[in-house]
Amino acid sequence: MTYTLEVKTNASTELLDITAAIRDLVARHGPMDGVCFLYSPHTTAGITINENADPSVKADILMVLNKIIRADEPYRHAEGNSPAHIKTTLTGSTATVLIESGRLVLGTWQGIFLCEFDGPRRRQVKVKFLQG
């Protein structure tokens, strides 16, 4: 079974911590050992795992992405959101997290983030569990 997490983003670019929502899905799925697959079905929003203890890390990531993927380049894509597509290519659209004894296996400082690059919008994160 595939679960759909509905996420509302609030800014044009942001890293939104969805760790708690994924933990809730794992808890509802039942105690297990296995794998949690996360997928963003969007071309302008990705998924990443990174530090969630210090909010300045999120700001630094966005600062550097905005610096290297500038909005004022002569992009050809008529919609005007080419920088968002490029940033999503760099962050990726998937993440995989192990589950042990019904808990996500994340490092002490790690969190799971939806990477919004063309918001604010309503987004989805698809979640699938594989037991074993």
mmCIF file of N, CA and C in Angstrom:
data_model
loop_
_atom_site.group_PDB
_atom_site.id
_atom_site.type_symbol
_atom_site.label_atom_id
_atom_site.label_comp_id
_atom_site.label_asym_id
_atom_site.label_seq_id
_atom_site.Cartn_x
_atom_site.Cartn_y
_atom_site.Cartn_z
ATOM 1 N N MET A 1 0.840 -1.177 0.000
ATOM 2 C CA MET A 1 0.000 0.000 0.000
ATOM 3 C C MET A 1 0.888 1.244 0.000
ATOM 4 N N THR A 2 0.495 2.241 -0.747
ATOM 5 C CA THR A 2 1.196 3.521 -0.786
ATOM 6 C C THR A 2 0.362 4.561 -0.058
ATOM 7 N N TYR A 3 0.994 5.297 0.834
ATOM 8 C CA TYR A 3 0.353 6.368 1.581
ATOM 9 C C TYR A 3 0.694 7.699 0.924
ATOM 10 N N THR A 4 -0.200 8.661 1.044
ATOM 11 C CA THR A 4 0.045 9.995 0.513
ATOM 12 C C THR A 4 0.004 10.991 1.659
ATOM 13 N N LEU A 5 1.119 11.669 1.852
ATOM 14 C CA LEU A 5 1.212 12.730 2.842
ATOM 15 C C LEU A 5 0.962 14.054 2.130
ATOM 16 N N GLU A 6 -0.050 14.775 2.563
ATOM 17 C CA GLU A 6 -0.373 16.084 1.994
ATOM 18 C C GLU A 6 0.398 17.149 2.762
ATOM 19 N N VAL A 7 1.107 18.004 2.031
ATOM 20 C CA VAL A 7 1.948 19.022 2.647
ATOM 21 C C VAL A 7 1.637 20.375 2.018
ATOM 22 N N LYS A 8 1.437 21.379 2.869
ATOM 23 C CA LYS A 8 1.243 22.747 2.394
ATOM 24 C C LYS A 8 2.522 23.515 2.670
ATOM 25 N N THR A 9 3.120 24.061 1.615
ATOM 26 C CA THR A 9 4.321 24.864 1.798
ATOM 27 C C THR A 9 3.933 26.335 1.921
ATOM 28 N N ASN A 10 4.839 27.124 2.488
ATOM 29 C CA ASN A 10 4.497 28.499 2.837
ATOM 30 C C ASN A 10 5.346 29.560 2.146
ATOM 31 N N ALA A 11 6.374 29.152 1.417
ATOM 32 C CA ALA A 11 7.285 30.121 0.810
ATOM 33 C C ALA A 11 7.681 29.642 -0.579
ATOM 34 N N SER A 12 8.312 30.526 -1.336
ATOM 35 C CA SER A 12 8.741 30.149 -2.688
ATOM 36 C C SER A 12 9.832 29.088 -2.632
ATOM 37 N N THR A 13 10.729 29.215 -1.665
ATOM 38 C CA THR A 13 11.732 28.165 -1.431
ATOM 39 C C THR A 13 11.800 27.921 0.066
ATOM 40 N N GLU A 14 11.772 26.661 0.442
ATOM 41 C CA GLU A 14 11.910 26.298 1.849
ATOM 42 C C GLU A 14 12.203 24.813 1.974
ATOM 43 N N LEU A 15 12.807 24.462 3.084
ATOM 44 C CA LEU A 15 12.975 23.061 3.452
ATOM 45 C C LEU A 15 12.021 22.822 4.613
ATOM 46 N N LEU A 16 10.988 22.043 4.358
ATOM 47 C CA LEU A 16 9.928 21.806 5.339
ATOM 48 C C LEU A 16 10.160 20.458 6.010
ATOM 49 N N ASP A 17 10.340 20.470 7.318
ATOM 50 C CA ASP A 17 10.613 19.248 8.076
ATOM 51 C C ASP A 17 9.341 18.398 8.134
ATOM 52 N N ILE A 18 9.395 17.216 7.537
ATOM 53 C CA ILE A 18 8.249 16.301 7.532
ATOM 54 C C ILE A 18 8.537 15.041 8.349
ATOM 55 N N THR A 19 9.593 15.074 9.149
ATOM 56 C CA THR A 19 10.001 13.893 9.917
ATOM 57 C C THR A 19 8.884 13.388 10.820
ATOM 58 N N ALA A 20 8.256 14.279 11.563
ATOM 59 C CA ALA A 20 7.204 13.854 12.499
ATOM 60 C C ALA A 20 6.039 13.194 11.768
ATOM 61 N N ALA A 21 5.666 13.741 10.629
ATOM 62 C CA ALA A 21 4.563 13.152 9.852
ATOM 63 C C ALA A 21 4.929 11.754 9.345
ATOM 64 N N ILE A 22 6.175 11.569 8.934
ATOM 65 C CA ILE A 22 6.612 10.241 8.476
ATOM 66 C C ILE A 22 6.663 9.280 9.662
ATOM 67 N N ARG A 23 7.131 9.756 10.801
ATOM 68 C CA ARG A 23 7.146 8.909 12.014
ATOM 69 C C ARG A 23 5.728 8.462 12.375
ATOM 70 N N ASP A 24 4.758 9.367 12.247
ATOM 71 C CA ASP A 24 3.365 9.014 12.533
ATOM 72 C C ASP A 24 2.873 7.918 11.596
ATOM 73 N N LEU A 25 3.217 8.020 10.321
ATOM 74 C CA LEU A 25 2.822 6.971 9.371
ATOM 75 C C LEU A 25 3.463 5.636 9.731
ATOM 76 N N VAL A 26 4.728 5.661 10.120
ATOM 77 C CA VAL A 26 5.415 4.429 10.520
ATOM 78 C C VAL A 26 4.702 3.829 11.732
ATOM 79 N N ALA A 27 4.360 4.650 12.708
ATOM 80 C CA ALA A 27 3.681 4.163 13.915
ATOM 81 C C ALA A 27 2.318 3.558 13.580
ATOM 82 N N ARG A 28 1.584 4.186 12.663
ATOM 83 C CA ARG A 28 0.265 3.670 12.273
ATOM 84 C C ARG A 28 0.379 2.387 11.467
ATOM 85 N N HIS A 29 1.490 2.229 10.758
ATOM 86 C CA HIS A 29 1.698 1.038 9.940
ATOM 87 C C HIS A 29 1.969 -0.188 10.808
ATOM 88 N N GLY A 30 2.424 0.042 12.028
ATOM 89 C CA GLY A 30 2.664 -1.056 12.950
ATOM 90 C C GLY A 30 4.135 -1.318 13.135
ATOM 91 N N PRO A 31 4.494 -1.927 14.256
ATOM 92 C CA PRO A 31 5.909 -2.211 14.516
ATOM 93 C C PRO A 31 6.461 -3.173 13.480
ATOM 94 N N MET A 32 7.598 -2.799 12.937
ATOM 95 C CA MET A 32 8.188 -3.637 11.897
ATOM 96 C C MET A 32 9.646 -3.282 11.718
ATOM 97 N N ASP A 33 10.333 -4.138 11.032
ATOM 98 C CA ASP A 33 11.657 -3.864 10.501
ATOM 99 C C ASP A 33 11.497 -3.835 8.999
ATOM 100 N N GLY A 34 12.130 -2.879 8.364
ATOM 101 C CA GLY A 34 12.006 -2.794 6.918
ATOM 102 C C GLY A 34 12.578 -1.507 6.380
ATOM 103 N N VAL A 35 11.921 -1.006 5.338
ATOM 104 C CA VAL A 35 12.393 0.179 4.633
ATOM 105 C C VAL A 35 11.205 1.105 4.375
ATOM 106 N N CYS A 36 11.458 2.395 4.491
ATOM 107 C CA CYS A 36 10.479 3.415 4.159
ATOM 108 C C CYS A 36 10.985 4.154 2.920
ATOM 109 N N PHE A 37 10.208 4.087 1.859
ATOM 110 C CA PHE A 37 10.542 4.782 0.618
ATOM 111 C C PHE A 37 9.712 6.061 0.538
ATOM 112 N N LEU A 38 10.359 7.175 0.246
ATOM 113 C CA LEU A 38 9.696 8.465 0.113
ATOM 114 C C LEU A 38 9.903 8.973 -1.301
ATOM 115 N N TYR A 39 8.837 9.528 -1.885
ATOM 116 C CA TYR A 39 8.903 9.992 -3.267
ATOM 117 C C TYR A 39 8.098 11.277 -3.419
ATOM 118 N N SER A 40 8.684 12.268 -4.045
ATOM 119 C CA SER A 40 7.986 13.505 -4.381
ATOM 120 C C SER A 40 7.600 13.453 -5.853
ATOM 121 N N PRO A 41 6.287 13.420 -6.169
ATOM 122 C CA PRO A 41 5.858 13.337 -7.563
ATOM 123 C C PRO A 41 5.787 14.717 -8.237
ATOM 124 N N HIS A 42 6.725 15.574 -7.902
ATOM 125 C CA HIS A 42 6.742 16.937 -8.428
ATOM 126 C C HIS A 42 8.084 17.217 -9.096
ATOM 127 N N THR A 43 8.068 18.062 -10.105
ATOM 128 C CA THR A 43 9.315 18.413 -10.792
ATOM 129 C C THR A 43 9.953 19.672 -10.219
ATOM 130 N N THR A 44 9.286 20.307 -9.257
ATOM 131 C CA THR A 44 9.848 21.507 -8.633
ATOM 132 C C THR A 44 9.877 21.394 -7.103
ATOM 133 N N ALA A 45 9.823 20.183 -6.583
ATOM 134 C CA ALA A 45 9.949 19.939 -5.140
ATOM 135 C C ALA A 45 10.615 18.591 -4.937
ATOM 136 N N GLY A 46 11.631 18.563 -4.101
ATOM 137 C CA GLY A 46 12.382 17.335 -3.872
ATOM 138 C C GLY A 46 12.264 16.843 -2.442
ATOM 139 N N ILE A 47 13.075 15.838 -2.141
ATOM 140 C CA ILE A 47 13.144 15.236 -0.807
ATOM 141 C C ILE A 47 14.619 15.150 -0.436
ATOM 142 N N THR A 48 14.938 15.465 0.809
ATOM 143 C CA THR A 48 16.308 15.280 1.273
ATOM 144 C C THR A 48 16.309 14.939 2.750
ATOM 145 N N ILE A 49 17.421 14.381 3.199
ATOM 146 C CA ILE A 49 17.662 14.118 4.619
ATOM 147 C C ILE A 49 18.882 14.940 4.999
ATOM 148 N N ASN A 50 18.732 15.736 6.071
ATOM 149 C CA ASN A 50 19.841 16.565 6.512
ATOM 150 C C ASN A 50 19.614 16.959 7.960
ATOM 151 N N GLU A 51 20.460 17.838 8.475
ATOM 152 C CA GLU A 51 20.356 18.252 9.869
ATOM 153 C C GLU A 51 19.057 18.993 10.133
ATOM 154 N N ASN A 52 18.412 18.645 11.247
ATOM 155 C CA ASN A 52 17.193 19.357 11.617
ATOM 156 C C ASN A 52 17.285 19.993 12.995
ATOM 157 N N ALA A 53 18.465 20.009 13.598
ATOM 158 C CA ALA A 53 18.621 20.593 14.930
ATOM 159 C C ALA A 53 18.833 22.102 14.870
ATOM 160 N N ASP A 54 19.585 22.557 13.906
ATOM 161 C CA ASP A 54 19.915 23.981 13.783
ATOM 162 C C ASP A 54 19.271 24.524 12.512
ATOM 163 N N PRO A 55 18.272 25.410 12.632
ATOM 164 C CA PRO A 55 17.576 25.926 11.454
ATOM 165 C C PRO A 55 18.466 26.709 10.499
ATOM 166 N N SER A 56 19.630 27.136 10.962
ATOM 167 C CA SER A 56 20.520 27.868 10.062
ATOM 168 C C SER A 56 21.079 26.960 8.965
ATOM 169 N N VAL A 57 21.089 25.646 9.188
ATOM 170 C CA VAL A 57 21.541 24.721 8.139
ATOM 171 C C VAL A 57 20.595 24.794 6.943
ATOM 172 N N LYS A 58 19.288 24.791 7.196
ATOM 173 C CA LYS A 58 18.313 24.917 6.100
ATOM 174 C C LYS A 58 18.524 26.229 5.357
ATOM 175 N N ALA A 59 18.717 27.301 6.089
ATOM 176 C CA ALA A 59 18.939 28.606 5.463
ATOM 177 C C ALA A 59 20.219 28.602 4.630
ATOM 178 N N ASP A 60 21.265 27.958 5.133
ATOM 179 C CA ASP A 60 22.528 27.889 4.394
ATOM 180 C C ASP A 60 22.375 27.091 3.103
ATOM 181 N N ILE A 61 21.657 25.980 3.174
ATOM 182 C CA ILE A 61 21.436 25.157 1.971
ATOM 183 C C ILE A 61 20.708 25.979 0.914
ATOM 184 N N LEU A 62 19.636 26.642 1.312
ATOM 185 C CA LEU A 62 18.875 27.458 0.360
ATOM 186 C C LEU A 62 19.706 28.619 -0.168
ATOM 187 N N MET A 63 20.520 29.234 0.687
ATOM 188 C CA MET A 63 21.361 30.346 0.261
ATOM 189 C C MET A 63 22.315 29.908 -0.853
ATOM 190 N N VAL A 64 22.962 28.771 -0.661
ATOM 191 C CA VAL A 64 23.930 28.306 -1.649
ATOM 192 C C VAL A 64 23.223 27.845 -2.923
ATOM 193 N N LEU A 65 22.105 27.128 -2.798
ATOM 194 C CA LEU A 65 21.360 26.733 -3.995
ATOM 195 C C LEU A 65 20.933 27.964 -4.799
ATOM 196 N N ASN A 66 20.456 28.999 -4.102
ATOM 197 C CA ASN A 66 20.044 30.228 -4.796
ATOM 198 C C ASN A 66 21.226 30.964 -5.412
ATOM 199 N N LYS A 67 22.398 30.813 -4.825
ATOM 200 C CA LYS A 67 23.589 31.477 -5.353
ATOM 201 C C LYS A 67 24.096 30.778 -6.621
ATOM 202 N N ILE A 68 24.086 29.444 -6.606
ATOM 203 C CA ILE A 68 24.628 28.728 -7.770
ATOM 204 C C ILE A 68 23.589 28.538 -8.876
ATOM 205 N N ILE A 69 22.309 28.597 -8.518
ATOM 206 C CA ILE A 69 21.228 28.476 -9.505
ATOM 207 C C ILE A 69 20.436 29.775 -9.458
ATOM 208 N N ARG A 70 20.927 30.734 -10.159
ATOM 209 C CA ARG A 70 20.385 32.090 -10.099
ATOM 210 C C ARG A 70 19.106 32.222 -10.927
ATOM 211 N N ALA A 71 18.223 33.070 -10.459
ATOM 212 C CA ALA A 71 16.941 33.292 -11.137
ATOM 213 C C ALA A 71 17.079 34.172 -12.370
ATOM 214 N N ASP A 72 18.174 34.922 -12.482
ATOM 215 C CA ASP A 72 18.308 35.906 -13.567
ATOM 216 C C ASP A 72 19.073 35.383 -14.789
ATOM 217 N N GLU A 73 19.202 34.094 -14.911
ATOM 218 C CA GLU A 73 19.842 33.508 -16.097
ATOM 219 C C GLU A 73 18.843 33.520 -17.268
ATOM 220 N N PRO A 74 19.339 33.442 -18.497
ATOM 221 C CA PRO A 74 18.434 33.461 -19.662
ATOM 222 C C PRO A 74 17.805 32.079 -19.936
ATOM 223 N N TYR A 75 16.999 31.608 -19.014
ATOM 224 C CA TYR A 75 16.357 30.299 -19.157
ATOM 225 C C TYR A 75 15.370 30.322 -20.327
ATOM 226 N N ARG A 76 15.192 29.172 -20.958
ATOM 227 C CA ARG A 76 14.285 29.057 -22.106
ATOM 228 C C ARG A 76 12.892 28.581 -21.725
ATOM 229 N N HIS A 77 12.779 27.919 -20.607
ATOM 230 C CA HIS A 77 11.490 27.376 -20.157
ATOM 231 C C HIS A 77 10.513 28.529 -19.921
ATOM 232 N N ALA A 78 9.424 28.546 -20.655
ATOM 233 C CA ALA A 78 8.494 29.678 -20.672
ATOM 234 C C ALA A 78 7.765 29.892 -19.345
ATOM 235 N N GLU A 79 7.653 28.843 -18.540
ATOM 236 C CA GLU A 79 6.907 28.956 -17.283
ATOM 237 C C GLU A 79 7.632 29.821 -16.246
ATOM 238 N N GLY A 80 8.929 30.005 -16.428
ATOM 239 C CA GLY A 80 9.691 30.855 -15.522
ATOM 240 C C GLY A 80 10.181 30.188 -14.250
ATOM 241 N N ASN A 81 10.072 28.875 -14.160
ATOM 242 C CA ASN A 81 10.506 28.195 -12.942
ATOM 243 C C ASN A 81 11.653 27.207 -13.179
ATOM 244 N N SER A 82 12.470 27.496 -14.180
ATOM 245 C CA SER A 82 13.627 26.638 -14.441
ATOM 246 C C SER A 82 14.536 26.466 -13.238
ATOM 247 N N PRO A 83 14.811 27.536 -12.452
ATOM 248 C CA PRO A 83 15.646 27.317 -11.268
ATOM 249 C C PRO A 83 15.066 26.244 -10.337
ATOM 250 N N ALA A 84 13.748 26.187 -10.197
ATOM 251 C CA ALA A 84 13.123 25.181 -9.340
ATOM 252 C C ALA A 84 13.346 23.776 -9.885
ATOM 253 N N HIS A 85 13.259 23.614 -11.199
ATOM 254 C CA HIS A 85 13.505 22.302 -11.805
ATOM 255 C C HIS A 85 14.951 21.861 -11.576
ATOM 256 N N ILE A 86 15.876 22.775 -11.711
ATOM 257 C CA ILE A 86 17.298 22.444 -11.547
ATOM 258 C C ILE A 86 17.592 22.083 -10.093
ATOM 259 N N LYS A 87 17.068 22.851 -9.154
ATOM 260 C CA LYS A 87 17.281 22.559 -7.733
ATOM 261 C C LYS A 87 16.710 21.197 -7.360
ATOM 262 N N THR A 88 15.557 20.858 -7.928
ATOM 263 C CA THR A 88 14.957 19.554 -7.655
ATOM 264 C C THR A 88 15.822 18.434 -8.208
ATOM 265 N N THR A 89 16.419 18.667 -9.384
ATOM 266 C CA THR A 89 17.329 17.671 -9.942
ATOM 267 C C THR A 89 18.500 17.429 -8.998
ATOM 268 N N LEU A 90 19.006 18.490 -8.377
ATOM 269 C CA LEU A 90 20.140 18.351 -7.467
ATOM 270 C C LEU A 90 19.765 17.678 -6.152
ATOM 271 N N THR A 91 18.610 18.006 -5.581
ATOM 272 C CA THR A 91 18.222 17.393 -4.311
ATOM 273 C C THR A 91 17.675 15.988 -4.509
ATOM 274 N N GLY A 92 17.060 15.747 -5.636
ATOM 275 C CA GLY A 92 16.468 14.446 -5.897
ATOM 276 C C GLY A 92 15.019 14.389 -5.459
ATOM 277 N N SER A 93 14.328 13.383 -5.933
ATOM 278 C CA SER A 93 12.898 13.219 -5.672
ATOM 279 C C SER A 93 12.587 12.081 -4.724
ATOM 280 N N THR A 94 13.621 11.407 -4.223
ATOM 281 C CA THR A 94 13.387 10.239 -3.372
ATOM 282 C C THR A 94 14.328 10.229 -2.178
ATOM 283 N N ALA A 95 13.923 9.484 -1.173
ATOM 284 C CA ALA A 95 14.776 9.167 -0.029
ATOM 285 C C ALA A 95 14.360 7.792 0.474
ATOM 286 N N THR A 96 15.295 7.093 1.054
ATOM 287 C CA THR A 96 15.049 5.775 1.619
ATOM 288 C C THR A 96 15.559 5.778 3.059
ATOM 289 N N VAL A 97 14.711 5.320 3.979
ATOM 290 C CA VAL A 97 15.083 5.291 5.388
ATOM 291 C C VAL A 97 14.792 3.894 5.937
ATOM 292 N N LEU A 98 15.746 3.327 6.636
ATOM 293 C CA LEU A 98 15.529 2.035 7.281
ATOM 294 C C LEU A 98 14.571 2.198 8.452
ATOM 295 N N ILE A 99 13.868 1.114 8.768
ATOM 296 C CA ILE A 99 12.985 1.063 9.936
ATOM 297 C C ILE A 99 13.421 -0.134 10.772
ATOM 298 N N GLU A 100 13.682 0.107 12.054
ATOM 299 C CA GLU A 100 14.023 -0.972 12.979
ATOM 300 C C GLU A 100 13.111 -0.891 14.189
ATOM 301 N N SER A 101 12.469 -1.997 14.512
ATOM 302 C CA SER A 101 11.547 -2.070 15.655
ATOM 303 C C SER A 101 10.510 -0.949 15.609
ATOM 304 N N GLY A 102 9.997 -0.666 14.415
ATOM 305 C CA GLY A 102 8.941 0.322 14.260
ATOM 306 C C GLY A 102 9.397 1.770 14.343
ATOM 307 N N ARG A 103 10.707 2.017 14.229
ATOM 308 C CA ARG A 103 11.234 3.385 14.300
ATOM 309 C C ARG A 103 12.132 3.674 13.109
ATOM 310 N N LEU A 104 12.014 4.912 12.605
ATOM 311 C CA LEU A 104 12.909 5.348 11.538
ATOM 312 C C LEU A 104 14.344 5.333 12.045
ATOM 313 N N VAL A 105 15.254 4.857 11.224
ATOM 314 C CA VAL A 105 16.668 4.863 11.579
ATOM 315 C C VAL A 105 17.286 6.121 10.977
ATOM 316 N N LEU A 106 17.335 7.161 11.796
ATOM 317 C CA LEU A 106 17.937 8.430 11.400
ATOM 318 C C LEU A 106 19.054 8.757 12.380
ATOM 319 N N GLY A 107 20.061 9.473 11.898
ATOM 320 C CA GLY A 107 21.123 9.922 12.775
ATOM 321 C C GLY A 107 20.593 10.918 13.792
ATOM 322 N N THR A 108 21.361 11.160 14.827
ATOM 323 C CA THR A 108 20.957 12.028 15.933
ATOM 324 C C THR A 108 20.416 13.369 15.455
ATOM 325 N N TRP A 109 21.037 13.968 14.459
ATOM 326 C CA TRP A 109 20.670 15.312 14.023
ATOM 327 C C TRP A 109 19.851 15.308 12.733
ATOM 328 N N GLN A 110 19.548 14.137 12.188
ATOM 329 C CA GLN A 110 18.900 14.081 10.880
ATOM 330 C C GLN A 110 17.393 14.268 10.938
ATOM 331 N N GLY A 111 16.883 14.889 9.874
ATOM 332 C CA GLY A 111 15.460 15.010 9.657
ATOM 333 C C GLY A 111 15.168 14.825 8.181
ATOM 334 N N ILE A 112 13.913 14.603 7.865
ATOM 335 C CA ILE A 112 13.473 14.416 6.483
ATOM 336 C C ILE A 112 12.776 15.700 6.047
ATOM 337 N N PHE A 113 13.141 16.207 4.876
ATOM 338 C CA PHE A 113 12.613 17.483 4.421
ATOM 339 C C PHE A 113 12.001 17.389 3.029
ATOM 340 N N LEU A 114 10.847 18.034 2.874
ATOM 341 C CA LEU A 114 10.339 18.335 1.549
ATOM 342 C C LEU A 114 11.032 19.630 1.134
ATOM 343 N N CYS A 115 11.633 19.634 -0.030
ATOM 344 C CA CYS A 115 12.359 20.799 -0.539
ATOM 345 C C CYS A 115 11.466 21.530 -1.531
ATOM 346 N N GLU A 116 10.899 22.616 -1.105
ATOM 347 C CA GLU A 116 10.024 23.420 -1.968
ATOM 348 C C GLU A 116 10.869 24.445 -2.716
ATOM 349 N N PHE A 117 10.730 24.451 -4.042
ATOM 350 C CA PHE A 117 11.483 25.394 -4.861
ATOM 351 C C PHE A 117 10.594 26.238 -5.761
ATOM 352 N N ASP A 118 9.268 26.060 -5.679
ATOM 353 C CA ASP A 118 8.351 26.800 -6.554
ATOM 354 C C ASP A 118 7.016 27.028 -5.844
ATOM 355 N N GLY A 119 7.103 27.465 -4.616
ATOM 356 C CA GLY A 119 5.897 27.594 -3.814
ATOM 357 C C GLY A 119 5.465 29.034 -3.660
ATOM 358 N N PRO A 120 4.534 29.207 -2.741
ATOM 359 C CA PRO A 120 3.895 28.178 -1.914
ATOM 360 C C PRO A 120 2.881 27.356 -2.705
ATOM 361 N N ARG A 121 2.757 26.119 -2.324
ATOM 362 C CA ARG A 121 1.857 25.178 -3.004
ATOM 363 C C ARG A 121 1.382 24.100 -2.046
ATOM 364 N N ARG A 122 0.472 23.304 -2.548
ATOM 365 C CA ARG A 122 0.100 22.057 -1.879
ATOM 366 C C ARG A 122 0.887 20.952 -2.571
ATOM 367 N N ARG A 123 1.580 20.168 -1.785
ATOM 368 C CA ARG A 123 2.433 19.107 -2.314
ATOM 369 C C ARG A 123 2.019 17.772 -1.727
ATOM 370 N N GLN A 124 2.510 16.724 -2.371
ATOM 371 C CA GLN A 124 2.306 15.368 -1.867
ATOM 372 C C GLN A 124 3.657 14.690 -1.717
ATOM 373 N N VAL A 125 3.738 13.834 -0.724
ATOM 374 C CA VAL A 125 4.874 12.933 -0.582
ATOM 375 C C VAL A 125 4.281 11.535 -0.531
ATOM 376 N N LYS A 126 4.708 10.692 -1.431
ATOM 377 C CA LYS A 126 4.259 9.308 -1.467
ATOM 378 C C LYS A 126 5.173 8.488 -0.567
ATOM 379 N N VAL A 127 4.570 7.625 0.249
ATOM 380 C CA VAL A 127 5.319 6.839 1.230
ATOM 381 C C VAL A 127 4.934 5.374 1.064
ATOM 382 N N LYS A 128 5.954 4.531 0.974
ATOM 383 C CA LYS A 128 5.719 3.088 0.826
ATOM 384 C C LYS A 128 6.634 2.357 1.789
ATOM 385 N N PHE A 129 6.087 1.340 2.450
ATOM 386 C CA PHE A 129 6.853 0.529 3.391
ATOM 387 C C PHE A 129 7.096 -0.851 2.801
ATOM 388 N N LEU A 130 8.274 -1.342 3.031
ATOM 389 C CA LEU A 130 8.623 -2.704 2.646
ATOM 390 C C LEU A 130 9.109 -3.396 3.903
ATOM 391 N N GLN A 131 8.399 -4.437 4.287
ATOM 392 C CA GLN A 131 8.752 -5.157 5.507
ATOM 393 C C GLN A 131 9.789 -6.227 5.203
ATOM 394 N N GLY A 132 10.674 -6.414 6.180
ATOM 395 C CA GLY A 132 11.630 -7.520 6.017
ATOM 396 C C GLY A 132 13.030 -7.135 6.349
#
